[in-house]
Amino acid sequence: MGMVYSTKALLQFDENIFTYTSNHATTQLSAFKGRRKKKINMGGVKRQSSARELKWQNFQAKRSGTVGKKPLPDPTTLKNVFLMLIMHVCRKIVLFETEIKITIYLAALVCGSLVGDFTPVPRSYFSRKNNLFNYYFVKWGWAWTLISVSTFLWLTSYVYCCGNKDKIIKHFYRLLIGTAMWFCMTKFFVIIEAYTVGCMHTKYVTKLSCLSSGSTWKGFDISGHAFLLIYCSLLIAEEGKAIRGWERIGDLIRNEEFDEESPLKNLTEDELEHLKENYNKLTPYVRISFIGLTAFILLWDVMLVATIMYFHSMVQKVVGGVIAILVWYFTYKWWYKQPTSPGLPGQGCFKYCELPPPKKMCAH
């Protein structure tokens, strides 16, 4: 009896366990179906909410730089490679170390003038005062320099000043000061010649009697050509420094959303939009105008050699060259570094000339 009772109890216990398990499984299955049905019914609402949240998260991620990768530069074409090669050569010419260039100018004025004064130099096309380059370019040298530099200055400053008219005009004050310096120095040279003029034979005191006797009536004629050509070359070299780091502006624009330390972070929305819109639009014209600056600086150097070899005495040319160097030093190396000055080329709403070179792609 005891064994029969135990067997029945065991069977009853197993049946209860089976019943409980079945009921529990049925309950869990019903709950799962209910949740799935509810999720399906609300699917349209959740998708709309996710789209808005994803858009906001992407915007925040771009601004904070927490996700994503920096975009790669545009592919380089053969045309761009050729253009960049030309620009590289032009940079080497215009941005040649100024201190070394000044040393070369002074050495050429002294040594070249000695050669021209004491050794017979063969006459050439450049020894004629009415040669094409002297008549149409050197004679109007300051006008040519002013036109070419003004074009380059406007194009570049319109970009790095982000369209700020006051800052752009402030840069043009340098050219106004340069024009005043050129005008005052040329008038000063005329005054010096007038005060030192006389006849080579001292017994003649008037110009008419001096020339009638076959003598020479002249004074200390400071070489205006030496002054003009050296001053124009130095001014072009200084204003051309705005091209330094110009391609970096494109990198700054492309990586602005991913670089927390970007100089563009301090720009307003309007300034940043102006920069993005005009950098790519004006860069081709900036390059063309810079090539023009290179052509003029080469022309002025060639004409300086002609002046050294064929015109004026050594002292007159050295004095003219030294005055040009002093004017350049006073303006670009001292005055324009003062807080109340027009400032130096390339100074605008953000820094790009003084930035270190970009890191290699593997470091990005």
mmCIF file of C-alpha atoms in Angstrom:
data_model
loop_
_atom_site.group_PDB
_atom_site.id
_atom_site.type_symbol
_atom_site.label_atom_id
_atom_site.label_comp_id
_atom_site.label_asym_id
_atom_site.label_seq_id
_atom_site.Cartn_x
_atom_site.Cartn_y
_atom_site.Cartn_z
ATOM 1 C CA MET A 1 0.000 0.000 0.000
ATOM 2 C CA GLY A 2 2.790 2.328 0.888
ATOM 3 C CA MET A 3 4.476 1.777 -2.414
ATOM 4 C CA VAL A 4 1.214 2.313 -4.355
ATOM 5 C CA TYR A 5 0.566 5.528 -2.472
ATOM 6 C CA SER A 6 4.068 6.772 -3.171
ATOM 7 C CA THR A 7 3.726 6.051 -6.871
ATOM 8 C CA LYS A 8 0.432 7.952 -7.102
ATOM 9 C CA ALA A 9 1.892 10.903 -5.242
ATOM 10 C CA LEU A 10 4.875 11.016 -7.561
ATOM 11 C CA LEU A 11 2.651 10.932 -10.645
ATOM 12 C CA GLN A 12 0.478 13.677 -9.211
ATOM 13 C CA PHE A 13 3.590 15.817 -8.526
ATOM 14 C CA ASP A 14 4.878 15.350 -12.097
ATOM 15 C CA GLU A 15 1.473 16.279 -13.493
ATOM 16 C CA ASN A 16 1.427 19.468 -11.411
ATOM 17 C CA ILE A 17 4.940 20.403 -12.570
ATOM 18 C CA PHE A 18 3.968 19.821 -16.209
ATOM 19 C CA THR A 19 0.816 21.871 -15.816
ATOM 20 C CA TYR A 20 2.713 24.751 -14.189
ATOM 21 C CA THR A 21 5.412 24.685 -16.865
ATOM 22 C CA SER A 22 2.883 24.660 -19.682
ATOM 23 C CA ASN A 23 0.908 27.515 -18.174
ATOM 24 C CA HIS A 24 4.089 29.564 -17.605
ATOM 25 C CA ALA A 25 5.283 29.010 -21.177
ATOM 26 C CA THR A 26 1.869 29.979 -22.515
ATOM 27 C CA THR A 27 1.921 33.157 -20.440
ATOM 28 C CA GLN A 28 5.435 34.106 -21.636
ATOM 29 C CA LEU A 29 4.503 33.446 -25.262
ATOM 30 C CA SER A 30 1.380 35.607 -24.974
ATOM 31 C CA ALA A 31 3.362 38.425 -23.388
ATOM 32 C CA PHE A 32 5.996 38.250 -26.151
ATOM 33 C CA LYS A 33 3.320 38.376 -28.856
ATOM 34 C CA GLY A 34 1.699 41.329 -27.124
ATOM 35 C CA ARG A 35 4.943 43.284 -26.965
ATOM 36 C CA ARG A 36 5.719 42.493 -30.588
ATOM 37 C CA LYS A 37 2.272 43.608 -31.694
ATOM 38 C CA LYS A 38 2.599 46.827 -29.723
ATOM 39 C CA LYS A 39 6.020 47.472 -31.255
ATOM 40 C CA ILE A 40 4.655 46.879 -34.747
ATOM 41 C CA ASN A 41 1.719 49.225 -34.127
ATOM 42 C CA MET A 42 4.021 51.989 -32.895
ATOM 43 C CA GLY A 43 6.699 51.421 -35.551
ATOM 44 C CA GLY A 44 5.730 54.429 -37.663
ATOM 45 C CA VAL A 45 6.015 56.815 -34.714
ATOM 46 C CA LYS A 46 9.387 55.427 -33.624
ATOM 47 C CA ARG A 47 10.841 55.748 -37.116
ATOM 48 C CA GLN A 48 9.896 59.424 -37.269
ATOM 49 C CA SER A 49 11.430 60.085 -33.873
ATOM 50 C CA SER A 50 14.630 58.242 -34.807
ATOM 51 C CA ALA A 51 15.069 60.302 -37.978
ATOM 52 C CA ARG A 52 14.902 63.579 -36.086
ATOM 53 C CA GLU A 53 17.209 62.326 -33.360
ATOM 54 C CA LEU A 54 19.706 60.986 -35.903
ATOM 55 C CA LYS A 55 19.826 64.328 -37.715
ATOM 56 C CA TRP A 56 20.486 66.167 -34.461
ATOM 57 C CA GLN A 57 23.122 63.638 -33.384
ATOM 58 C CA ASN A 58 24.912 63.953 -36.728
ATOM 59 C CA PHE A 59 24.940 67.743 -36.408
ATOM 60 C CA GLN A 60 26.347 67.563 -32.883
ATOM 61 C CA ALA A 61 28.909 64.997 -33.952
ATOM 62 C CA LYS A 62 30.131 67.220 -36.773
ATOM 63 C CA ARG A 63 30.525 70.231 -34.518
ATOM 64 C CA SER A 64 32.202 68.359 -31.687
ATOM 65 C CA GLY A 65 34.396 66.155 -33.842
ATOM 66 C CA THR A 66 33.579 63.084 -31.761
ATOM 67 C CA VAL A 67 32.717 60.875 -34.747
ATOM 68 C CA GLY A 68 33.573 60.740 -38.417
ATOM 69 C CA LYS A 69 36.771 61.210 -40.355
ATOM 70 C CA LYS A 70 38.316 64.241 -41.985
ATOM 71 C CA PRO A 71 37.438 64.499 -45.680
ATOM 72 C CA LEU A 72 40.194 63.836 -48.169
ATOM 73 C CA PRO A 73 41.421 66.538 -50.589
ATOM 74 C CA ASP A 74 40.036 66.571 -54.110
ATOM 75 C CA PRO A 75 41.935 64.417 -56.620
ATOM 76 C CA THR A 76 44.808 66.222 -58.343
ATOM 77 C CA THR A 77 44.740 66.545 -62.122
ATOM 78 C CA LEU A 78 47.676 66.993 -64.478
ATOM 79 C CA LYS A 79 46.600 70.592 -65.060
ATOM 80 C CA ASN A 80 46.714 71.302 -61.327
ATOM 81 C CA VAL A 81 50.144 69.696 -61.030
ATOM 82 C CA PHE A 82 51.490 71.918 -63.815
ATOM 83 C CA LEU A 83 49.912 75.005 -62.240
ATOM 84 C CA MET A 84 51.315 74.179 -58.808
ATOM 85 C CA LEU A 85 54.761 73.731 -60.382
ATOM 86 C CA ILE A 86 54.543 77.229 -61.887
ATOM 87 C CA MET A 87 53.361 78.636 -58.553
ATOM 88 C CA HIS A 88 56.252 76.922 -56.778
ATOM 89 C CA VAL A 89 58.767 78.605 -59.095
ATOM 90 C CA CYS A 90 57.022 81.973 -58.684
ATOM 91 C CA ARG A 91 57.112 81.610 -54.897
ATOM 92 C CA LYS A 92 60.842 80.929 -55.017
ATOM 93 C CA ILE A 93 61.369 84.142 -56.993
ATOM 94 C CA VAL A 94 59.027 86.533 -55.173
ATOM 95 C CA LEU A 95 59.539 85.137 -51.662
ATOM 96 C CA PHE A 96 63.300 84.901 -51.960
ATOM 97 C CA GLU A 97 64.916 85.727 -48.602
ATOM 98 C CA THR A 98 64.757 89.522 -48.391
ATOM 99 C CA GLU A 99 67.973 89.973 -46.405
ATOM 100 C CA ILE A 100 69.914 87.946 -48.973
ATOM 101 C CA LYS A 101 68.287 89.873 -51.816
ATOM 102 C CA ILE A 102 69.324 93.193 -50.248
ATOM 103 C CA THR A 103 72.895 91.941 -49.903
ATOM 104 C CA ILE A 104 72.895 90.984 -53.589
ATOM 105 C CA TYR A 105 71.504 94.393 -54.560
ATOM 106 C CA LEU A 106 74.181 96.270 -52.627
ATOM 107 C CA ALA A 107 76.966 94.047 -53.959
ATOM 108 C CA ALA A 108 75.684 94.493 -57.514
ATOM 109 C CA LEU A 109 75.464 98.275 -57.105
ATOM 110 C CA VAL A 110 79.074 98.486 -55.947
ATOM 111 C CA CYS A 111 80.786 95.797 -58.009
ATOM 112 C CA GLY A 112 78.685 96.223 -61.142
ATOM 113 C CA SER A 113 79.133 99.982 -61.092
ATOM 114 C CA LEU A 114 82.897 99.604 -60.762
ATOM 115 C CA VAL A 115 82.909 97.330 -63.777
ATOM 116 C CA GLY A 116 80.761 99.774 -65.739
ATOM 117 C CA ASP A 117 82.846 102.792 -64.719
ATOM 118 C CA PHE A 118 86.348 101.424 -65.290
ATOM 119 C CA THR A 119 85.991 98.821 -68.015
ATOM 120 C CA PRO A 120 84.507 99.218 -71.488
ATOM 121 C CA VAL A 121 81.100 97.563 -71.482
ATOM 122 C CA PRO A 122 79.732 96.598 -74.910
ATOM 123 C CA ARG A 123 76.751 98.694 -75.890
ATOM 124 C CA SER A 124 73.463 96.845 -76.214
ATOM 125 C CA TYR A 125 69.762 97.442 -76.670
ATOM 126 C CA PHE A 126 69.436 98.083 -72.932
ATOM 127 C CA SER A 127 72.066 100.843 -73.051
ATOM 128 C CA ARG A 128 69.664 103.014 -75.054
ATOM 129 C CA LYS A 129 67.484 105.256 -72.902
ATOM 130 C CA ASN A 130 64.594 104.933 -75.329
ATOM 131 C CA ASN A 131 64.513 101.142 -75.362
ATOM 132 C CA LEU A 132 61.063 99.601 -75.100
ATOM 133 C CA PHE A 133 61.389 98.354 -71.531
ATOM 134 C CA ASN A 134 62.826 101.605 -70.226
ATOM 135 C CA TYR A 135 60.378 103.846 -72.051
ATOM 136 C CA TYR A 136 57.136 101.972 -71.378
ATOM 137 C CA PHE A 137 57.864 100.129 -68.134
ATOM 138 C CA VAL A 138 60.619 101.733 -66.052
ATOM 139 C CA LYS A 139 59.430 105.245 -66.838
ATOM 140 C CA TRP A 140 56.006 104.213 -65.507
ATOM 141 C CA GLY A 141 57.442 101.723 -63.064
ATOM 142 C CA TRP A 142 55.527 102.868 -60.007
ATOM 143 C CA ALA A 143 52.209 102.828 -61.893
ATOM 144 C CA TRP A 144 52.806 99.265 -63.119
ATOM 145 C CA THR A 145 53.785 98.159 -59.631
ATOM 146 C CA LEU A 146 50.774 99.864 -58.085
ATOM 147 C CA ILE A 147 48.333 98.253 -60.530
ATOM 148 C CA SER A 148 49.728 94.734 -60.157
ATOM 149 C CA VAL A 149 50.081 94.872 -56.370
ATOM 150 C CA SER A 150 46.640 96.486 -55.927
ATOM 151 C CA THR A 151 45.013 93.687 -57.904
ATOM 152 C CA PHE A 152 46.737 90.999 -55.861
ATOM 153 C CA LEU A 153 46.051 92.824 -52.599
ATOM 154 C CA TRP A 154 42.343 93.216 -53.293
ATOM 155 C CA LEU A 155 41.869 89.570 -54.296
ATOM 156 C CA THR A 156 43.698 88.162 -51.289
ATOM 157 C CA SER A 157 42.421 90.597 -48.662
ATOM 158 C CA TYR A 158 38.826 90.087 -49.808
ATOM 159 C CA VAL A 159 39.263 86.434 -48.848
ATOM 160 C CA TYR A 160 41.293 86.534 -45.627
ATOM 161 C CA CYS A 161 39.417 89.606 -44.344
ATOM 162 C CA CYS A 162 36.131 87.764 -45.030
ATOM 163 C CA GLY A 163 34.708 90.767 -46.888
ATOM 164 C CA ASN A 164 35.266 93.200 -44.010
ATOM 165 C CA LYS A 165 35.569 96.534 -45.858
ATOM 166 C CA ASP A 166 37.322 98.355 -43.027
ATOM 167 C CA LYS A 167 40.058 95.731 -42.828
ATOM 168 C CA ILE A 168 40.462 95.622 -46.606
ATOM 169 C CA ILE A 169 40.810 99.410 -46.854
ATOM 170 C CA LYS A 170 43.310 99.352 -43.999
ATOM 171 C CA HIS A 171 45.580 97.099 -46.076
ATOM 172 C CA PHE A 172 45.416 99.539 -48.985
ATOM 173 C CA TYR A 173 46.866 102.237 -46.737
ATOM 174 C CA ARG A 174 50.237 100.541 -47.235
ATOM 175 C CA LEU A 175 50.104 101.319 -50.947
ATOM 176 C CA LEU A 176 49.061 104.889 -50.199
ATOM 177 C CA ILE A 177 52.052 105.234 -47.868
ATOM 178 C CA GLY A 178 54.309 103.638 -50.469
ATOM 179 C CA THR A 179 53.112 106.113 -53.098
ATOM 180 C CA ALA A 180 53.798 109.015 -50.739
ATOM 181 C CA MET A 181 57.308 107.665 -50.056
ATOM 182 C CA TRP A 182 58.039 107.303 -53.765
ATOM 183 C CA PHE A 183 56.775 110.812 -54.540
ATOM 184 C CA CYS A 184 58.678 112.465 -51.680
ATOM 185 C CA MET A 185 61.939 110.679 -52.455
ATOM 186 C CA THR A 186 61.879 111.548 -56.151
ATOM 187 C CA LYS A 187 61.227 115.209 -55.305
ATOM 188 C CA PHE A 188 64.010 115.044 -52.732
ATOM 189 C CA PHE A 189 66.424 113.794 -55.405
ATOM 190 C CA VAL A 190 65.545 116.762 -57.632
ATOM 191 C CA ILE A 191 66.179 119.185 -54.756
ATOM 192 C CA ILE A 192 69.568 117.607 -54.020
ATOM 193 C CA GLU A 193 70.574 117.914 -57.660
ATOM 194 C CA ALA A 194 69.457 121.556 -57.772
ATOM 195 C CA TYR A 195 71.522 122.452 -54.708
ATOM 196 C CA THR A 196 74.628 120.658 -55.973
ATOM 197 C CA VAL A 197 74.443 121.605 -59.637
ATOM 198 C CA GLY A 198 77.349 123.421 -61.228
ATOM 199 C CA CYS A 199 79.728 123.513 -64.118
ATOM 200 C CA MET A 200 82.543 121.021 -64.381
ATOM 201 C CA HIS A 201 84.804 124.025 -65.021
ATOM 202 C CA THR A 202 84.367 126.286 -62.016
ATOM 203 C CA LYS A 203 84.993 129.552 -63.898
ATOM 204 C CA TYR A 204 81.550 129.280 -65.517
ATOM 205 C CA VAL A 205 78.781 130.104 -63.079
ATOM 206 C CA THR A 206 75.735 129.981 -65.338
ATOM 207 C CA LYS A 207 74.266 127.036 -67.191
ATOM 208 C CA LEU A 208 74.328 128.854 -70.528
ATOM 209 C CA SER A 209 77.983 129.867 -70.313
ATOM 210 C CA CYS A 210 78.951 126.415 -69.106
ATOM 211 C CA LEU A 211 77.229 124.601 -71.951
ATOM 212 C CA SER A 212 78.452 127.175 -74.492
ATOM 213 C CA SER A 213 82.028 126.433 -73.512
ATOM 214 C CA GLY A 214 81.520 122.750 -74.188
ATOM 215 C CA SER A 215 81.647 121.812 -70.546
ATOM 216 C CA THR A 216 79.075 119.854 -68.541
ATOM 217 C CA TRP A 217 76.463 121.386 -66.283
ATOM 218 C CA LYS A 218 75.383 118.812 -63.707
ATOM 219 C CA GLY A 219 74.868 118.153 -60.018
ATOM 220 C CA PHE A 220 74.731 115.140 -57.754
ATOM 221 C CA ASP A 221 72.001 113.198 -59.543
ATOM 222 C CA ILE A 222 70.901 110.404 -57.203
ATOM 223 C CA SER A 223 69.819 107.480 -59.338
ATOM 224 C CA GLY A 224 66.039 107.542 -59.365
ATOM 225 C CA HIS A 225 66.063 104.323 -61.385
ATOM 226 C CA ALA A 226 68.076 102.473 -58.752
ATOM 227 C CA PHE A 227 65.735 103.735 -56.040
ATOM 228 C CA LEU A 228 62.558 102.929 -57.978
ATOM 229 C CA LEU A 229 63.552 99.470 -59.170
ATOM 230 C CA ILE A 230 64.850 98.266 -55.806
ATOM 231 C CA TYR A 231 61.939 99.767 -53.870
ATOM 232 C CA CYS A 232 59.370 98.245 -56.247
ATOM 233 C CA SER A 233 61.013 94.826 -56.006
ATOM 234 C CA LEU A 234 61.087 94.921 -52.206
ATOM 235 C CA LEU A 235 57.486 96.130 -52.018
ATOM 236 C CA ILE A 236 56.302 93.345 -54.334
ATOM 237 C CA ALA A 237 58.211 90.805 -52.252
ATOM 238 C CA GLU A 238 56.545 92.027 -49.054
ATOM 239 C CA GLU A 239 53.016 92.224 -50.445
ATOM 240 C CA GLY A 240 53.469 88.860 -52.128
ATOM 241 C CA LYS A 241 53.925 87.205 -48.736
ATOM 242 C CA ALA A 242 50.130 86.972 -48.517
ATOM 243 C CA ILE A 243 50.446 83.909 -50.776
ATOM 244 C CA ARG A 244 52.231 81.985 -48.025
ATOM 245 C CA GLY A 245 49.963 79.230 -46.772
ATOM 246 C CA TRP A 246 47.226 80.133 -49.249
ATOM 247 C CA GLU A 247 46.473 76.474 -50.014
ATOM 248 C CA ARG A 248 46.175 75.879 -46.262
ATOM 249 C CA ILE A 249 42.987 77.946 -46.291
ATOM 250 C CA GLY A 250 41.354 75.206 -48.351
ATOM 251 C CA ASP A 251 42.446 72.620 -45.771
ATOM 252 C CA LEU A 252 41.097 74.783 -42.952
ATOM 253 C CA ILE A 253 37.729 75.110 -44.677
ATOM 254 C CA ARG A 254 37.524 71.386 -45.422
ATOM 255 C CA ASN A 255 38.466 70.317 -41.881
ATOM 256 C CA GLU A 256 36.783 73.135 -39.954
ATOM 257 C CA GLU A 257 34.022 70.880 -38.585
ATOM 258 C CA PHE A 258 36.526 68.301 -37.345
ATOM 259 C CA ASP A 259 39.233 70.519 -35.842
ATOM 260 C CA GLU A 260 38.454 72.049 -32.460
ATOM 261 C CA GLU A 261 41.604 74.231 -32.660
ATOM 262 C CA SER A 262 40.937 75.545 -36.167
ATOM 263 C CA PRO A 263 41.562 79.309 -36.606
ATOM 264 C CA LEU A 264 38.177 79.446 -38.328
ATOM 265 C CA LYS A 265 36.335 78.660 -35.073
ATOM 266 C CA ASN A 266 36.465 82.352 -34.143
ATOM 267 C CA LEU A 267 34.667 83.461 -37.307
ATOM 268 C CA THR A 268 31.007 84.358 -37.334
ATOM 269 C CA GLU A 269 28.601 82.386 -39.510
ATOM 270 C CA ASP A 270 28.534 85.160 -42.120
ATOM 271 C CA GLU A 271 32.340 85.418 -42.210
ATOM 272 C CA LEU A 272 32.722 81.655 -42.561
ATOM 273 C CA GLU A 273 30.131 81.531 -45.318
ATOM 274 C CA HIS A 274 31.903 84.394 -47.147
ATOM 275 C CA LEU A 275 35.227 82.574 -46.858
ATOM 276 C CA LYS A 276 33.829 79.285 -48.172
ATOM 277 C CA GLU A 277 32.096 81.009 -51.065
ATOM 278 C CA ASN A 278 34.958 83.245 -52.246
ATOM 279 C CA TYR A 279 38.094 81.191 -51.573
ATOM 280 C CA ASN A 280 37.538 78.717 -54.411
ATOM 281 C CA LYS A 281 36.033 81.416 -56.627
ATOM 282 C CA LEU A 282 38.960 83.871 -56.355
ATOM 283 C CA THR A 283 41.932 81.512 -55.945
ATOM 284 C CA PRO A 284 42.499 81.121 -59.739
ATOM 285 C CA TYR A 285 42.657 84.922 -60.076
ATOM 286 C CA VAL A 286 44.957 85.150 -57.053
ATOM 287 C CA ARG A 287 47.369 82.774 -58.758
ATOM 288 C CA ILE A 288 47.262 84.682 -62.049
ATOM 289 C CA SER A 289 47.930 87.992 -60.305
ATOM 290 C CA PHE A 290 50.804 86.414 -58.354
ATOM 291 C CA ILE A 291 52.354 85.217 -61.616
ATOM 292 C CA GLY A 292 52.043 88.831 -62.803
ATOM 293 C CA LEU A 293 53.925 90.014 -59.706
ATOM 294 C CA THR A 294 56.659 87.514 -60.527
ATOM 295 C CA ALA A 295 56.950 88.860 -64.079
ATOM 296 C CA PHE A 296 57.338 92.426 -62.826
ATOM 297 C CA ILE A 297 59.898 91.568 -60.176
ATOM 298 C CA LEU A 298 61.983 89.796 -62.833
ATOM 299 C CA LEU A 299 61.646 92.761 -65.193
ATOM 300 C CA TRP A 300 62.691 95.242 -62.493
ATOM 301 C CA ASP A 301 65.755 93.149 -61.639
ATOM 302 C CA VAL A 302 66.795 92.951 -65.290
ATOM 303 C CA MET A 303 66.392 96.704 -65.720
ATOM 304 C CA LEU A 304 68.361 97.271 -62.510
ATOM 305 C CA VAL A 305 71.274 95.395 -64.069
ATOM 306 C CA ALA A 306 71.019 97.653 -67.136
ATOM 307 C CA THR A 307 70.996 100.734 -64.887
ATOM 308 C CA ILE A 308 74.042 99.481 -62.989
ATOM 309 C CA MET A 309 76.003 98.815 -66.150
ATOM 310 C CA TYR A 310 75.125 101.847 -68.259
ATOM 311 C CA PHE A 311 73.755 104.794 -66.274
ATOM 312 C CA HIS A 312 74.852 107.079 -63.407
ATOM 313 C CA SER A 313 78.009 106.823 -61.333
ATOM 314 C CA MET A 314 78.619 104.251 -58.639
ATOM 315 C CA VAL A 315 77.991 106.677 -55.758
ATOM 316 C CA GLN A 316 74.738 107.931 -57.271
ATOM 317 C CA LYS A 317 73.419 104.386 -57.720
ATOM 318 C CA VAL A 318 74.517 103.218 -54.279
ATOM 319 C CA VAL A 319 72.852 106.208 -52.598
ATOM 320 C CA GLY A 320 69.616 105.602 -54.521
ATOM 321 C CA GLY A 321 69.637 101.918 -53.616
ATOM 322 C CA VAL A 322 70.409 102.542 -49.944
ATOM 323 C CA ILE A 323 67.544 105.050 -49.659
ATOM 324 C CA ALA A 324 65.159 102.484 -51.169
ATOM 325 C CA ILE A 325 66.288 99.885 -48.628
ATOM 326 C CA LEU A 326 65.919 102.334 -45.732
ATOM 327 C CA VAL A 327 62.377 103.272 -46.795
ATOM 328 C CA TRP A 328 61.461 99.586 -47.067
ATOM 329 C CA TYR A 329 62.949 98.829 -43.650
ATOM 330 C CA PHE A 330 61.217 101.774 -41.982
ATOM 331 C CA THR A 331 57.787 100.779 -43.302
ATOM 332 C CA TYR A 332 57.660 96.985 -43.456
ATOM 333 C CA LYS A 333 60.113 96.067 -40.723
ATOM 334 C CA TRP A 334 59.155 98.685 -38.158
ATOM 335 C CA TRP A 335 56.101 100.858 -38.834
ATOM 336 C CA TYR A 336 53.706 98.155 -40.070
ATOM 337 C CA LYS A 337 54.436 96.048 -36.993
ATOM 338 C CA GLN A 338 53.047 98.742 -34.692
ATOM 339 C CA PRO A 339 49.478 98.368 -33.319
ATOM 340 C CA THR A 340 48.273 101.599 -34.942
ATOM 341 C CA SER A 341 49.740 100.819 -38.373
ATOM 342 C CA PRO A 342 47.958 99.340 -41.420
ATOM 343 C CA GLY A 343 49.451 95.990 -40.472
ATOM 344 C CA LEU A 344 51.360 93.453 -42.516
ATOM 345 C CA PRO A 345 50.128 91.534 -45.572
ATOM 346 C CA GLY A 346 48.042 88.481 -44.704
ATOM 347 C CA GLN A 347 46.698 89.805 -41.406
ATOM 348 C CA GLY A 348 42.924 89.442 -41.424
ATOM 349 C CA CYS A 349 40.078 87.699 -39.623
ATOM 350 C CA PHE A 350 42.102 84.518 -39.061
ATOM 351 C CA LYS A 351 45.698 83.345 -39.227
ATOM 352 C CA TYR A 352 46.906 81.220 -42.107
ATOM 353 C CA CYS A 353 50.383 82.551 -43.041
ATOM 354 C CA GLU A 354 51.953 81.641 -39.687
ATOM 355 C CA LEU A 355 50.414 78.176 -39.349
ATOM 356 C CA PRO A 356 52.744 75.155 -39.240
ATOM 357 C CA PRO A 357 52.704 72.869 -42.277
ATOM 358 C CA PRO A 358 49.898 70.295 -42.277
ATOM 359 C CA LYS A 359 50.577 66.887 -40.800
ATOM 360 C CA LYS A 360 50.923 63.855 -43.002
ATOM 361 C CA MET A 361 47.766 61.941 -43.852
ATOM 362 C CA CYS A 362 48.639 59.044 -41.536
ATOM 363 C CA ALA A 363 48.548 61.432 -38.590
ATOM 364 C CA HIS A 364 45.001 62.473 -39.387
#
